[in-house]
PDB file of C-alpha atoms in Angstrom:
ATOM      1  CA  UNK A   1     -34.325   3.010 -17.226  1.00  0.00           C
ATOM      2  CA  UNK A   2     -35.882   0.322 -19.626  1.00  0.00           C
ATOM      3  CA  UNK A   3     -39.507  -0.153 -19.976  1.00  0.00           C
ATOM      4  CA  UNK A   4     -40.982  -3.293 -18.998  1.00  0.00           C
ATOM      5  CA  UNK A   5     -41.179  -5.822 -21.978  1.00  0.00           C
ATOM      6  CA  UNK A   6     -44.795  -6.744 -22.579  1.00  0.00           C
ATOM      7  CA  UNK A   7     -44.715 -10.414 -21.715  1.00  0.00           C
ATOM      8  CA  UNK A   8     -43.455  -9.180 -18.133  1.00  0.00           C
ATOM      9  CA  UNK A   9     -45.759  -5.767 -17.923  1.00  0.00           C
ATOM     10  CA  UNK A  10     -48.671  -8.257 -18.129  1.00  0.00           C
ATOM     11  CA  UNK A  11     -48.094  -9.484 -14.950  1.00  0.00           C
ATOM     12  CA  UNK A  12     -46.353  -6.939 -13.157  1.00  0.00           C
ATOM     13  CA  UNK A  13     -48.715  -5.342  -9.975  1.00  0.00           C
ATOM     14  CA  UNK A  14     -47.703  -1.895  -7.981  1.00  0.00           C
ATOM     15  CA  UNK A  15     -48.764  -1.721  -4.278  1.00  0.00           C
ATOM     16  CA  UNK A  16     -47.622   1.145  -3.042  1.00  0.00           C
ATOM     17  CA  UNK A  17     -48.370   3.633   0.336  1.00  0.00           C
ATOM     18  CA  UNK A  18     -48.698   7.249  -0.199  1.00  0.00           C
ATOM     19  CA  UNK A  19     -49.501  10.313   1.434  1.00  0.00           C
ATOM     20  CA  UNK A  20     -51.784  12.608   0.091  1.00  0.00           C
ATOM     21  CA  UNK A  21     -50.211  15.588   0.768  1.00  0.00           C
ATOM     22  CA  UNK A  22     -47.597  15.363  -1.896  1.00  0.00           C
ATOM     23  CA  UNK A  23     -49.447  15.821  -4.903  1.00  0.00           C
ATOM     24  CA  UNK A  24     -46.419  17.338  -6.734  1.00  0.00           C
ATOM     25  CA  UNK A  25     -44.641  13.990  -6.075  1.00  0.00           C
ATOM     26  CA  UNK A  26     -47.495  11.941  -6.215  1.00  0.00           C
ATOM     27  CA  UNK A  27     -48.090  13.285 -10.234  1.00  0.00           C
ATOM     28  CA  UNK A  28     -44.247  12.228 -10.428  1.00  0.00           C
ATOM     29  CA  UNK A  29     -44.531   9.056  -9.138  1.00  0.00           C
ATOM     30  CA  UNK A  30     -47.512   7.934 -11.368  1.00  0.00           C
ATOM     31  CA  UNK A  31     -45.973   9.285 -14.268  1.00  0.00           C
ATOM     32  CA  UNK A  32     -42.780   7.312 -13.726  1.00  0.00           C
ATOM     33  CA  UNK A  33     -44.003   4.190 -12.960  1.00  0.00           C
ATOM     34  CA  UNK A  34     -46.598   4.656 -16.128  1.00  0.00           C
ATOM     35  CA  UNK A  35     -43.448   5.112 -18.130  1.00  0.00           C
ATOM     36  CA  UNK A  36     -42.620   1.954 -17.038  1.00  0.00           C
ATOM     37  CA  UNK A  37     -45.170   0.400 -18.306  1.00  0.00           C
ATOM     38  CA  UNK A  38     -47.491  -0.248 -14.699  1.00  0.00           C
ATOM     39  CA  UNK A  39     -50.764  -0.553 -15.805  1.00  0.00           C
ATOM     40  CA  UNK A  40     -52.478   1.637 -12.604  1.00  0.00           C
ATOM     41  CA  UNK A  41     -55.740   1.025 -13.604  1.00  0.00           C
ATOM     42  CA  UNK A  42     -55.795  -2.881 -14.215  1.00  0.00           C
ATOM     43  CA  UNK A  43     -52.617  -3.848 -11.910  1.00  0.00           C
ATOM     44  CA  UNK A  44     -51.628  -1.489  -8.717  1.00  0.00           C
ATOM     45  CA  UNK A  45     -53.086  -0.664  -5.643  1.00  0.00           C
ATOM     46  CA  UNK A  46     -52.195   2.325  -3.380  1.00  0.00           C
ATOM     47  CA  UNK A  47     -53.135   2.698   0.189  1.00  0.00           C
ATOM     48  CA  UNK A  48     -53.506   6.441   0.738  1.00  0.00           C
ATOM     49  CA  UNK A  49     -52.752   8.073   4.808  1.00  0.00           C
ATOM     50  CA  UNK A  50     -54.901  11.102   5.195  1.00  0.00           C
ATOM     51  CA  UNK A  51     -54.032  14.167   7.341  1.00  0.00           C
ATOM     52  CA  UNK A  52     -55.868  13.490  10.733  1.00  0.00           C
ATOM     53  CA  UNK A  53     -56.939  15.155  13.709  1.00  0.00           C
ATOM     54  CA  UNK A  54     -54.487  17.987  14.564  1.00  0.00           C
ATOM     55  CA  UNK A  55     -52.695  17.970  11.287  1.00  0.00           C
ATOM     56  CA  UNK A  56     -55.536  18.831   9.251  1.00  0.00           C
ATOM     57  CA  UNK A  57     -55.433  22.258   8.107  1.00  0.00           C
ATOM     58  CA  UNK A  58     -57.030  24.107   5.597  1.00  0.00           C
ATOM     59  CA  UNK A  59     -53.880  24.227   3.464  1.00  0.00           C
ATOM     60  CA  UNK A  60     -52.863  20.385   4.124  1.00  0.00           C
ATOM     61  CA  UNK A  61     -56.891  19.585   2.695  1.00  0.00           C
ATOM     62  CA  UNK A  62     -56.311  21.798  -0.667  1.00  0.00           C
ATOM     63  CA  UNK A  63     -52.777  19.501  -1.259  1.00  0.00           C
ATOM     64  CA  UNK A  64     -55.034  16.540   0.358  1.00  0.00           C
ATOM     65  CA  UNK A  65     -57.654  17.348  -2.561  1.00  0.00           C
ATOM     66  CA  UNK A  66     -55.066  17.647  -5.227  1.00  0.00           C
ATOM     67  CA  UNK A  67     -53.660  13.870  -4.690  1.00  0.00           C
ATOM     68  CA  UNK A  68     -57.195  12.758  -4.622  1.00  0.00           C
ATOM     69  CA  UNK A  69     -58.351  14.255  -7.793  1.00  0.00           C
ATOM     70  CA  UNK A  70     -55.035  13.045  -9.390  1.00  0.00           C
ATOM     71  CA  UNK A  71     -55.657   9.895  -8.885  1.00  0.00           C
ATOM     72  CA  UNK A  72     -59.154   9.561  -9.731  1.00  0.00           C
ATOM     73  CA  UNK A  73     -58.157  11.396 -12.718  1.00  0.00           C
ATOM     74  CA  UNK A  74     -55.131   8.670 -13.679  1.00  0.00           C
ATOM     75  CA  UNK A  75     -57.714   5.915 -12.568  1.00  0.00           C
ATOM     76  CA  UNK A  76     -55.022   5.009 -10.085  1.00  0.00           C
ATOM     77  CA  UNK A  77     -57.189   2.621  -7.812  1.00  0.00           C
ATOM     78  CA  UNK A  78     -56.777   3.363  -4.143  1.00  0.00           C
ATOM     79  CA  UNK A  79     -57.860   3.369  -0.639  1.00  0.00           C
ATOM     80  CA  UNK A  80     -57.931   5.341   2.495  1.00  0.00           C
ATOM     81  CA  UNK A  81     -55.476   3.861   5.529  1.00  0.00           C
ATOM     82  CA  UNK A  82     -58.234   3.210   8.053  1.00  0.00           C
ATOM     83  CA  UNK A  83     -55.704   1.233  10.188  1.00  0.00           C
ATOM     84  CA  UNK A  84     -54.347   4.048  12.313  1.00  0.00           C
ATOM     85  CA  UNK A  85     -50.782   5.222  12.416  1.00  0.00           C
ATOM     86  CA  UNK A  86     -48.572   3.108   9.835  1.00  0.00           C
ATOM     87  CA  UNK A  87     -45.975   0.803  11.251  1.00  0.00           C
ATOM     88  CA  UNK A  88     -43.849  -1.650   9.211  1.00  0.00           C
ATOM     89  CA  UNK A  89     -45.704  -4.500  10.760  1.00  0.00           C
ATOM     90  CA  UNK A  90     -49.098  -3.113   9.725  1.00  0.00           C
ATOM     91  CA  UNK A  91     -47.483  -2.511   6.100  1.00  0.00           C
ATOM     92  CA  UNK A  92     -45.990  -6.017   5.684  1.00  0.00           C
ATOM     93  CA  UNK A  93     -49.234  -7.295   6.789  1.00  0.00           C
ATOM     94  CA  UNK A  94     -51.315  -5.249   3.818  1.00  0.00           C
ATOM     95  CA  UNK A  95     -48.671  -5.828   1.451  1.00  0.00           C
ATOM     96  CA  UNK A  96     -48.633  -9.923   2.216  1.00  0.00           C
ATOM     97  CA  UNK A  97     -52.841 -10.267   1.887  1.00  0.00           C
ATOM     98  CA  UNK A  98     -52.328  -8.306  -1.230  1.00  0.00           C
ATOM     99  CA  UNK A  99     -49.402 -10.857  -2.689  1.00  0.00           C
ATOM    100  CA  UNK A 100     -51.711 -13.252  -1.730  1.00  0.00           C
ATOM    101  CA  UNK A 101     -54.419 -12.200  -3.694  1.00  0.00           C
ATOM    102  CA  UNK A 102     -52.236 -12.305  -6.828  1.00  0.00           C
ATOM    103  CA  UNK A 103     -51.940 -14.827  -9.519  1.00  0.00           C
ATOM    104  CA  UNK A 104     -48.976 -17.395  -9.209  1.00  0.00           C
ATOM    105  CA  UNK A 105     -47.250 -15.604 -11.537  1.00  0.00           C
ATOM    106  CA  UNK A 106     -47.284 -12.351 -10.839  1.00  0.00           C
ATOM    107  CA  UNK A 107     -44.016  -9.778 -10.135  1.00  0.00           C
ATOM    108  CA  UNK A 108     -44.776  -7.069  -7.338  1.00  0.00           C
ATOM    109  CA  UNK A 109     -42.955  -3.359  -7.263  1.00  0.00           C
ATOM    110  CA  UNK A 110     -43.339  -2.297  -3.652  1.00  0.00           C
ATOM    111  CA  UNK A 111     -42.024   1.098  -3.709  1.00  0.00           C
ATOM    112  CA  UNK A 112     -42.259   4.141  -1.554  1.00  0.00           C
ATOM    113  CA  UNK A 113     -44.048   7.444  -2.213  1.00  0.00           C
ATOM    114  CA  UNK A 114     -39.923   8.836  -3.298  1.00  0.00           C
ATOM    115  CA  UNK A 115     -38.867   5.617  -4.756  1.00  0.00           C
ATOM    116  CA  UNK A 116     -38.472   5.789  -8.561  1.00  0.00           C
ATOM    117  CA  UNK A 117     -37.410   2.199  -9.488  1.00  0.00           C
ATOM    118  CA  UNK A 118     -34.802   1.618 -12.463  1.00  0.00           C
ATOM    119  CA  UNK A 119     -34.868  -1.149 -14.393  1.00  0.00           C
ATOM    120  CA  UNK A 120     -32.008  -3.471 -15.933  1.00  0.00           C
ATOM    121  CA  UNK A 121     -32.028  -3.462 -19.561  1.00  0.00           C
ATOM    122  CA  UNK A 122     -32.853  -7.317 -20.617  1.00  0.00           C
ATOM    123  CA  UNK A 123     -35.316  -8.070 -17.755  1.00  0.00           C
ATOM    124  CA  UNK A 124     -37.280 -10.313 -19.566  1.00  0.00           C
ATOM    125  CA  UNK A 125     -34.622 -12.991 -19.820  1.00  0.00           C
ATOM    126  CA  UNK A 126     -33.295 -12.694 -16.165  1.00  0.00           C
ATOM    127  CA  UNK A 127     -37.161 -13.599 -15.211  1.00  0.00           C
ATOM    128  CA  UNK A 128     -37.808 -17.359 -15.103  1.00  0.00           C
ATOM    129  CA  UNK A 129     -41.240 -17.697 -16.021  1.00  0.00           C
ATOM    130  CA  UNK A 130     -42.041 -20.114 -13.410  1.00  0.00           C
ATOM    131  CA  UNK A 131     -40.962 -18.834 -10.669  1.00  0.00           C
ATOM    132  CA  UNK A 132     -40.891 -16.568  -7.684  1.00  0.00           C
ATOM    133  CA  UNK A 133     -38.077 -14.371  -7.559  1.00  0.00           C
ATOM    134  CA  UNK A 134     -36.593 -11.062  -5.781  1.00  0.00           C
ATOM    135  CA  UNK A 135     -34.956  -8.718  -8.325  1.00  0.00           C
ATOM    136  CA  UNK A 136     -32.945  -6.384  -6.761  1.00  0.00           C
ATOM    137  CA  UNK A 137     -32.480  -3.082  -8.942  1.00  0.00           C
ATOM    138  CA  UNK A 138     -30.879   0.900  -8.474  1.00  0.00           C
ATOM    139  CA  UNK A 139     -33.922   3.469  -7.273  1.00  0.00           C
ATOM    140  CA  UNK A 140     -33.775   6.842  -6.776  1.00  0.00           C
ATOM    141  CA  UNK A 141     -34.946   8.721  -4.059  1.00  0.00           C
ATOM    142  CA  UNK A 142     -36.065  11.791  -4.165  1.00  0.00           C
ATOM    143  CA  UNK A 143     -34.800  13.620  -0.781  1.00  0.00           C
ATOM    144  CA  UNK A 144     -37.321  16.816   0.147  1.00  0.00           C
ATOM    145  CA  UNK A 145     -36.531  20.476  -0.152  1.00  0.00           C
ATOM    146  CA  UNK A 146     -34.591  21.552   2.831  1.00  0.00           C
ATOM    147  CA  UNK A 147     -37.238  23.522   5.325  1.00  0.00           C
ATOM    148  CA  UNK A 148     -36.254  26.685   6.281  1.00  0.00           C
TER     149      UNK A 148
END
């Protein structure tokens, strides 16, 4: 997968949602999209879904603790979901005011937790500079382990 040229990197934001008890895949999913040259810090924001009521167990909070620290330790800005049980209506909605917020310029990766995005080589030059566009490109996703 090719790393984002600079001139594109610049203006390239990750918004992403993530649970927090994968911290294994979370680490994976940070690095990968690092490699790629998201800046977390300056450009993404992740919308985390905490473990609630009857699913919180003592086990689920240590994993829960683990994605938190990770990403306070990558400087990966984020927030809790406070909106209830996701739906894709409630996610196209946070995704769109976040677009919104962007400059006029600016290219959006909107992947999923086990999403690992690859990029075409020569993406600078199939970017108008411009305009909006929706580049289509291969992803892998990562399938769990099976449960026994």
């Amino acid at each position: 997968s090719a790393r984002l040229p600079p001139s594109v990197a610049s203006r390239t934001y990750l918004y992403a949602f993530v649970v927090a008890s994968a911290p294994e895949l979370l680490a994976h999913f940070i690095a990968h999209y690092h490699s790629l040259g998201i800046n977390f810090a300056a450009r993404s924001r992740l919308i985390v879904d905490p473990a609630r009521g009857d699913e919180a167990t003592a086990a689920l909070a240590r994993r829960e603790a683990a994605s938190f620290a990770l990403l306070r330790e990558a400087g990966v800005p984020y927030s809790n979901n406070t909106q209830g049980t996701w739906s894709s209506k409630l996610k196209s909605v946070l995704v769109n005011e976040y677009l919104r917020a962007l400059p006029a310029d600016a290219l959006l990766m909107y992947p999923d937790l086990d999403e690992f995005f690859s990029l075409p080589c020569g993406l600078e030059a199939m970017l108008p500079p411009d305009a909006r566009v929706n580049l289509q490109a291969k992803f892998v996703d990562r399938l769990p382990p099976p449960r026994a």
